[in-house]
Short mmCIF file of C-alpha atoms (C1' of nucleotides) in Angstrom, two decimals:
data_model
loop_
_atom_site.label_atom_id
_atom_site.label_comp_id
_atom_site.label_asym_id
_atom_site.label_seq_id
_atom_site.Cartn_x
_atom_site.Cartn_y
_atom_site.Cartn_z
CA MET A 556 -0.08 0.06 0.21
CA GLY A 557 2.58 2.56 1.17
CA ALA A 558 4.57 2.24 -2.29
CA LEU A 559 1.35 3.35 -3.68
CA TRP A 560 1.74 6.82 -2.06
CA PRO A 561 2.70 9.07 -4.61
CA GLU A 562 7.02 10.34 -4.63
CA GLY A 563 7.71 13.39 -3.25
CA ALA A 564 3.81 13.56 -1.40
CA GLU A 565 4.16 14.30 2.07
CA PRO A 566 4.29 11.21 3.72
CA LEU A 567 1.35 8.71 4.35
CA ASP A 568 1.52 9.02 8.07
CA GLU A 569 1.05 12.52 8.38
CA PHE A 570 -1.16 12.91 5.63
CA VAL A 571 -3.47 10.77 7.56
CA SER A 572 -2.66 11.71 11.34
CA ARG A 573 -3.39 15.53 9.90
CA LEU A 574 -6.51 14.74 7.94
CA LEU A 575 -7.48 13.02 11.29
CA ARG A 576 -6.84 15.91 13.24
CA VAL A 577 -8.82 18.40 10.10
CA GLY A 578 -11.69 16.42 10.41
CA HIS A 579 -12.11 16.32 13.86
CA GLU A 580 -11.90 20.43 13.79
CA LEU A 581 -14.60 20.44 11.51
CA TYR A 582 -17.00 17.78 12.58
CA ARG A 583 -20.49 17.87 12.01
CA ASP A 584 -22.76 16.21 13.97
CA LEU A 585 -25.48 14.69 12.21
CA PRO A 586 -27.97 12.98 13.54
CA TRP A 587 -27.18 9.76 11.31
CA ARG A 588 -24.15 9.60 12.55
CA TYR A 589 -22.30 7.21 14.93
CA ILE A 590 -25.66 4.61 14.61
CA ASP A 591 -24.88 0.73 14.72
CA ASP A 592 -28.33 0.25 12.77
CA PRO A 593 -26.80 -0.39 9.09
CA TYR A 594 -30.59 -0.35 7.80
CA ALA A 595 -30.92 3.49 9.10
CA VAL A 596 -27.55 3.83 8.04
CA LEU A 597 -28.53 2.70 4.35
CA VAL A 598 -31.48 4.81 4.48
CA SER A 599 -28.72 7.96 5.15
CA GLU A 600 -26.63 6.68 2.73
CA ILE A 601 -29.61 6.53 -0.39
CA MET A 602 -30.97 9.89 0.45
CA LEU A 603 -27.10 11.52 0.37
CA GLN A 604 -26.79 10.32 -2.97
CA GLN A 605 -26.66 13.19 -4.96
CA THR A 606 -28.72 15.44 -2.24
CA GLN A 607 -26.93 18.12 0.23
CA VAL A 608 -26.77 17.28 3.91
CA THR A 609 -29.25 20.21 4.87
CA ARG A 610 -32.31 18.60 2.60
CA VAL A 611 -31.47 15.50 4.07
CA GLY A 612 -31.89 15.80 8.12
CA ARG A 613 -36.23 15.76 8.05
CA PHE A 614 -36.29 13.86 5.36
CA TRP A 615 -34.19 10.71 7.24
CA GLU A 616 -36.02 10.82 10.51
CA ARG A 617 -39.21 10.98 9.02
CA PHE A 618 -38.59 8.26 6.83
CA LEU A 619 -37.72 6.42 10.27
CA GLU A 620 -40.63 6.95 11.79
CA ALA A 621 -42.79 5.50 8.96
CA PHE A 622 -40.58 2.78 8.14
CA PRO A 623 -38.17 1.65 10.99
CA THR A 624 -36.96 -1.20 10.43
CA LEU A 625 -36.24 -3.02 7.04
CA ASP A 626 -39.24 -5.45 7.47
CA ALA A 627 -41.49 -2.73 8.23
CA LEU A 628 -40.37 -0.83 4.91
CA ALA A 629 -40.47 -4.22 3.14
CA ALA A 630 -44.22 -4.62 4.61
CA ALA A 631 -45.24 -1.09 3.24
CA ALA A 632 -46.99 -0.51 0.14
CA VAL A 633 -44.91 1.60 -2.68
CA PRO A 634 -47.40 4.44 -2.70
CA ASP A 635 -46.67 5.09 0.80
CA VAL A 636 -42.79 5.04 0.18
CA LEU A 637 -42.87 7.18 -2.71
CA GLU A 638 -45.11 9.76 -0.28
CA ARG A 639 -42.60 10.14 2.37
CA TRP A 640 -39.76 10.63 -0.45
CA GLN A 641 -41.84 13.64 -2.02
CA GLY A 642 -39.74 16.50 -1.94
CA LEU A 643 -36.15 15.00 -1.22
CA GLY A 644 -35.93 14.05 -5.31
CA TYR A 645 -34.29 11.07 -7.47
CA ASN A 646 -37.65 9.33 -6.96
CA ARG A 647 -35.89 6.14 -8.24
CA ARG A 648 -33.90 5.87 -5.23
CA ALA A 649 -37.22 5.06 -2.66
CA LEU A 650 -38.39 2.30 -5.11
CA ALA A 651 -35.00 0.70 -5.31
CA LEU A 652 -34.79 0.90 -1.27
CA LYS A 653 -38.20 -0.57 -1.23
CA ARG A 654 -36.72 -3.64 -3.56
CA THR A 655 -33.42 -3.64 -1.15
CA ALA A 656 -35.78 -4.27 1.64
CA ASP A 657 -38.37 -6.44 -0.48
CA GLN A 658 -35.45 -8.52 -1.68
CA CYS A 659 -33.66 -9.03 2.19
CA ALA A 660 -37.43 -9.96 3.38
CA ALA A 661 -37.79 -12.58 1.40
CA ASP A 662 -34.49 -14.16 1.07
CA GLY A 663 -34.97 -15.72 4.77
CA ARG A 664 -32.15 -13.67 6.87
CA GLY A 665 -34.55 -10.38 7.09
CA ARG A 666 -31.61 -8.44 7.23
CA LEU A 667 -29.08 -6.56 5.08
CA PRO A 668 -25.59 -8.58 3.99
CA ASP A 669 -22.83 -7.28 5.93
CA SER A 670 -20.53 -7.28 3.30
CA TYR A 671 -19.18 -4.83 0.42
CA GLU A 672 -20.25 -7.43 -2.12
CA GLY A 673 -23.71 -8.89 -0.66
CA LEU A 674 -24.45 -4.97 -0.41
CA LEU A 675 -23.09 -3.97 -3.88
CA ALA A 676 -25.55 -6.45 -5.32
CA LEU A 677 -28.67 -4.88 -3.78
CA PRO A 678 -30.95 -2.22 -5.82
CA GLY A 679 -29.56 1.20 -5.21
CA ILE A 680 -26.35 0.17 -3.86
CA GLY A 681 -23.40 1.22 -5.91
CA PRO A 682 -19.71 1.11 -4.82
CA ALA A 683 -19.82 4.11 -2.81
CA THR A 684 -23.18 3.27 -0.88
CA ALA A 685 -21.94 -0.46 -0.12
CA ALA A 686 -18.52 1.26 1.30
CA GLY A 687 -19.85 3.42 3.10
CA VAL A 688 -22.66 1.37 5.08
CA MET A 689 -19.34 -1.07 5.52
CA ALA A 690 -17.60 2.08 7.21
CA PHE A 691 -20.55 3.89 8.73
CA ALA A 692 -22.32 0.89 10.26
CA HIS A 693 -19.90 -1.90 10.55
CA GLN A 694 -16.46 0.06 11.13
CA VAL A 695 -14.96 -1.50 8.04
CA PRO A 696 -12.77 0.35 6.24
CA GLY A 697 -12.90 0.18 2.52
CA VAL A 698 -12.12 2.58 -0.85
CA TYR A 699 -15.47 5.29 -0.59
CA VAL A 700 -15.28 7.68 -3.42
CA GLU A 701 -17.73 9.94 -3.37
CA THR A 702 -17.68 13.81 -4.30
CA ASN A 703 -15.95 15.01 -0.96
CA VAL A 704 -13.65 12.49 -0.49
CA ARG A 705 -12.65 13.59 -4.56
CA ALA A 706 -12.45 16.84 -3.26
CA VAL A 707 -10.09 16.65 -0.19
CA PHE A 708 -7.58 13.95 -2.96
CA LEU A 709 -7.86 15.99 -5.56
CA HIS A 710 -7.13 19.17 -2.89
CA GLU A 711 -4.24 17.86 -1.02
CA LEU A 712 -2.37 15.30 -3.85
CA PHE A 713 -3.40 17.16 -6.78
CA PRO A 714 -4.15 20.61 -6.42
CA HIS A 715 -2.93 21.57 -9.77
CA GLU A 716 -3.71 18.29 -12.26
CA ASP A 717 -7.46 18.48 -14.50
CA LYS A 718 -9.47 15.67 -15.90
CA VAL A 719 -7.94 13.45 -12.62
CA SER A 720 -9.69 9.77 -12.91
CA ASP A 721 -11.28 7.46 -9.87
CA LYS A 722 -8.83 5.15 -11.15
CA MET A 723 -5.83 7.32 -10.14
CA LEU A 724 -7.72 8.19 -7.18
CA GLU A 725 -8.74 4.58 -5.84
CA PRO A 726 -5.58 3.63 -4.65
CA LEU A 727 -4.38 6.60 -2.95
CA VAL A 728 -8.27 6.48 -0.71
CA ALA A 729 -6.89 2.41 -0.25
CA ALA A 730 -4.05 3.52 1.15
CA ALA A 731 -5.17 6.24 3.33
CA ALA A 732 -8.37 4.18 4.49
CA PHE A 733 -6.59 0.76 5.12
CA HIS A 734 -3.64 2.90 6.84
CA PRO A 735 -3.61 1.71 10.76
CA ALA A 736 -4.15 5.12 11.90
CA ALA A 737 -6.80 5.61 9.46
CA ALA A 738 -8.44 2.10 9.77
CA ALA A 739 -8.90 1.71 13.79
CA ASP A 740 -11.94 4.15 13.10
CA PRO A 741 -13.29 3.81 9.54
CA ARG A 742 -15.84 6.20 10.86
CA ARG A 743 -13.98 9.00 12.19
CA TRP A 744 -11.71 8.61 9.01
CA TYR A 745 -14.63 8.80 6.42
CA TYR A 746 -16.66 11.27 8.59
CA GLY A 747 -13.61 13.53 8.64
CA LEU A 748 -13.36 13.48 4.89
CA LEU A 749 -16.75 13.93 4.46
CA ASP A 750 -16.65 17.14 6.43
CA TYR A 751 -13.45 18.84 5.21
CA GLY A 752 -14.33 17.99 1.39
CA ALA A 753 -17.64 20.09 2.22
CA HIS A 754 -15.72 22.54 4.00
CA LEU A 755 -13.41 22.81 1.10
CA LYS A 756 -16.13 23.57 -1.30
CA ALA A 757 -17.97 26.38 1.20
CA THR A 758 -14.93 27.89 1.30
CA GLY A 759 -13.07 28.37 -1.91
CA VAL A 760 -13.36 26.75 -5.41
CA ASN A 761 -14.74 23.54 -5.97
CA PRO A 762 -11.96 20.82 -6.60
CA THR A 763 -14.22 18.25 -8.07
CA ARG A 764 -14.38 20.58 -10.82
CA ARG A 765 -10.79 18.63 -11.84
CA SER A 766 -12.19 15.34 -11.33
CA ALA A 767 -12.70 13.31 -14.73
CA SER A 768 -16.17 12.42 -13.49
CA TYR A 769 -17.49 16.07 -13.04
CA SER A 770 -20.18 17.15 -15.41
CA ARG A 771 -22.90 19.73 -14.91
CA GLN A 772 -26.47 18.44 -15.02
CA SER A 773 -28.56 20.06 -17.67
CA VAL A 774 -31.49 22.57 -17.15
CA PHE A 775 -34.20 21.14 -14.95
CA GLU A 776 -36.97 23.86 -15.44
CA GLY A 777 -38.93 22.37 -18.63
CA SER A 778 -37.04 19.08 -18.43
CA ARG A 779 -38.45 15.62 -18.71
CA ARG A 780 -37.21 14.84 -15.47
CA GLN A 781 -39.58 17.73 -14.23
CA LYS A 782 -42.46 16.55 -15.59
CA ARG A 783 -41.96 12.98 -14.70
CA ALA A 784 -41.90 14.39 -11.17
CA TRP A 785 -44.97 16.25 -11.81
CA ILE A 786 -46.86 13.15 -12.88
CA VAL A 787 -45.80 10.89 -9.93
CA ARG A 788 -46.68 13.32 -7.53
CA ARG A 789 -50.58 13.68 -9.49
CA VAL A 790 -51.10 10.01 -9.39
CA LEU A 791 -50.15 9.66 -5.82
CA ALA A 792 -52.72 11.94 -5.22
CA ALA A 793 -54.73 9.97 -6.37
CA PRO A 794 -55.20 6.44 -4.60
CA GLU A 795 -58.64 5.97 -7.16
CA GLY A 796 -56.38 6.60 -9.97
CA VAL A 797 -56.33 9.33 -12.73
CA ALA A 798 -57.20 9.31 -16.46
CA GLY A 799 -54.29 9.21 -18.60
CA ALA A 800 -55.94 11.96 -20.82
CA ALA A 801 -57.04 13.97 -17.79
CA GLY A 802 -53.43 13.64 -15.93
CA ARG A 803 -52.12 14.97 -19.53
CA ALA A 804 -54.40 17.74 -19.77
CA ASP A 805 -53.82 18.75 -16.70
CA LEU A 806 -49.66 18.47 -17.36
CA ASP A 807 -50.34 20.36 -20.27
CA ARG A 808 -52.64 22.84 -18.84
CA ALA A 809 -49.31 23.57 -15.83
CA GLU A 810 -46.40 23.85 -18.62
CA ALA A 811 -48.62 26.80 -20.48
CA GLU A 812 -49.04 28.79 -17.03
CA ALA A 813 -45.42 28.04 -16.48
CA ALA A 814 -44.65 29.86 -20.19
CA ARG A 815 -43.21 26.35 -21.84
CA ASP A 816 -44.40 24.18 -24.64
CA GLY A 817 -47.19 22.04 -24.26
CA VAL A 818 -47.25 18.47 -23.61
CA ASP A 819 -48.32 16.11 -26.47
CA GLU A 820 -50.20 12.80 -26.22
CA ALA A 821 -47.03 11.09 -27.18
CA LEU A 822 -44.68 12.79 -24.89
CA PHE A 823 -46.95 11.87 -22.16
CA ALA A 824 -47.26 8.55 -23.07
CA SER A 825 -44.10 7.85 -23.02
CA ILE A 826 -42.94 9.48 -19.66
CA VAL A 827 -45.62 7.36 -18.62
CA ASP A 828 -44.62 3.96 -19.86
CA ASP A 829 -41.03 4.62 -18.29
CA LEU A 830 -43.28 5.34 -15.23
CA VAL A 831 -44.78 2.30 -15.42
CA THR A 832 -42.14 -0.15 -16.33
CA GLU A 833 -39.56 1.63 -13.32
CA GLY A 834 -42.32 0.55 -11.09
CA PHE A 835 -43.66 3.98 -10.01
CA PHE A 836 -47.49 2.96 -10.52
CA ARG A 837 -49.55 0.92 -12.69
CA ARG A 838 -51.67 0.86 -15.54
CA GLU A 839 -55.33 -0.59 -15.50
CA GLY A 840 -56.85 0.41 -19.14
CA ALA A 841 -57.25 4.52 -19.20
CA LEU A 842 -56.58 4.97 -15.66
CA LEU A 843 -53.15 5.30 -13.79
CA ILE A 844 -53.17 4.13 -10.48
CA PRO A 845 -50.72 4.05 -7.33
"C1'" DT B 598 -26.34 30.25 -10.36
"C1'" DT B 599 -23.92 26.13 -8.70
"C1'" DC B 600 -24.33 21.24 -7.62
"C1'" DC B 601 -25.25 17.82 -4.31
"C1'" DT B 602 -21.93 11.71 0.77
"C1'" DG B 603 -24.45 8.35 -7.44
"C1'" DC B 604 -26.71 4.59 -9.57
"C1'" DT B 605 -28.32 2.37 -13.58
"C1'" DA B 606 -30.07 1.37 -18.39
"C1'" DG B 607 -28.65 1.29 -22.88
"C1'" DC C 1175 -18.64 5.58 -21.29
"C1'" DT C 1176 -22.97 8.49 -21.29
"C1'" DA C 1177 -27.11 10.32 -20.38
"C1'" DG C 1178 -30.90 10.80 -17.32
"C1'" DC C 1179 -32.55 11.10 -12.71
"C1'" DG C 1180 -35.16 16.08 -8.29
"C1'" DG C 1181 -35.01 19.47 -6.25
"C1'" DG C 1182 -34.22 23.31 -3.45
"C1'" DA C 1183 -30.56 25.17 -0.11
"C1'" DA C 1184 -26.40 29.03 -0.42
#
DNA sequence: TTCCTGCTAG
DNA sequence: CTAGCGGGAA
C-alpha cells in the first residue's frame, strides 16, 4: 500500500494524522452518525446520493419514523414509500430502497448483508453506498469515493492537475483508509474526509471540478425529468387512479401557465411508459393507479 | 447560478 | 462511457 503513495508527497503517516485532526475540527454532528443500525445508515446513504446534507435531515427522521426497520419497509406499500420521499428528489432511489428491503425480507435472513459484495448486489447500492455502509455501520475500512472524498484528495494530492480519474484516486484512498491510524476508526476517518471536503467546497473553488467524473447537470426547468416528477405526484395524489387523458391535460395546462411548450400525447405516453416500467405506478386500461 | 456523501440502463 | 434522473439550499 505504502509503495503506491506518490513520490515527493507528504508522507502517508503525516497525511492521515493531519486529516484526522482537520476532520475532527470540522466535524458535523449529523443525526445518522455514530449509529449501529445498518438499515438506518443505508437509508441515510441512499438519501444523500447527489443530495445535500441540509436537505436530508428531516427526511431521514420522518422516513425512519414511518419505516423504522427493514421489515417495516418491506411490509409497506410502494405509494406510501414514494409519498415519504416526495420533496427529496430522485424518486428512483425510493423504489430501489424498497426493492432492497423486499429482497432482504424474502431471502430468509431478514436483514441486510454485512459484506461489501453482498450490499453491492442490491438495488440502488453502488460502490460508494456499499463502502459507506461498511464503514459507518460496521466500522470496516474500504474504498469510499464520493464527491467530498474526491475534493479532499484532489485538493491535497493533485492541486494543479485536471481531469483526474477515480482510477487515479482509488489506490490513494485505499492506502489512506487501510493505514492503521485510519483503519482503527473507519467512521471517524470518513466522517472527517466528508466534512473536510464539504468545507473546501464551501470556502473556495470546488476541487471536484478537476475530477474526470465531474459534469454539470442539464437544466431542470421544462425538462422531461420535471414532468416525470409532476406525473408521479399527480398519480400519488389520486389513490383511486387518474385517467391518462386528464393527467395529460393537467400537465399541459401547468406547462402553459409556466410559459413552456405544451405536452402532446406522444410525450406524455412516453413518460408514463417509463414510469410504469420502472414501477412507480400501474396502468389499468386508461387509468393510472398508484 | 451551482451542485449535492451516485446509480443504472443503454 | 454517457445520458438521465429531483429539487432546493446557499
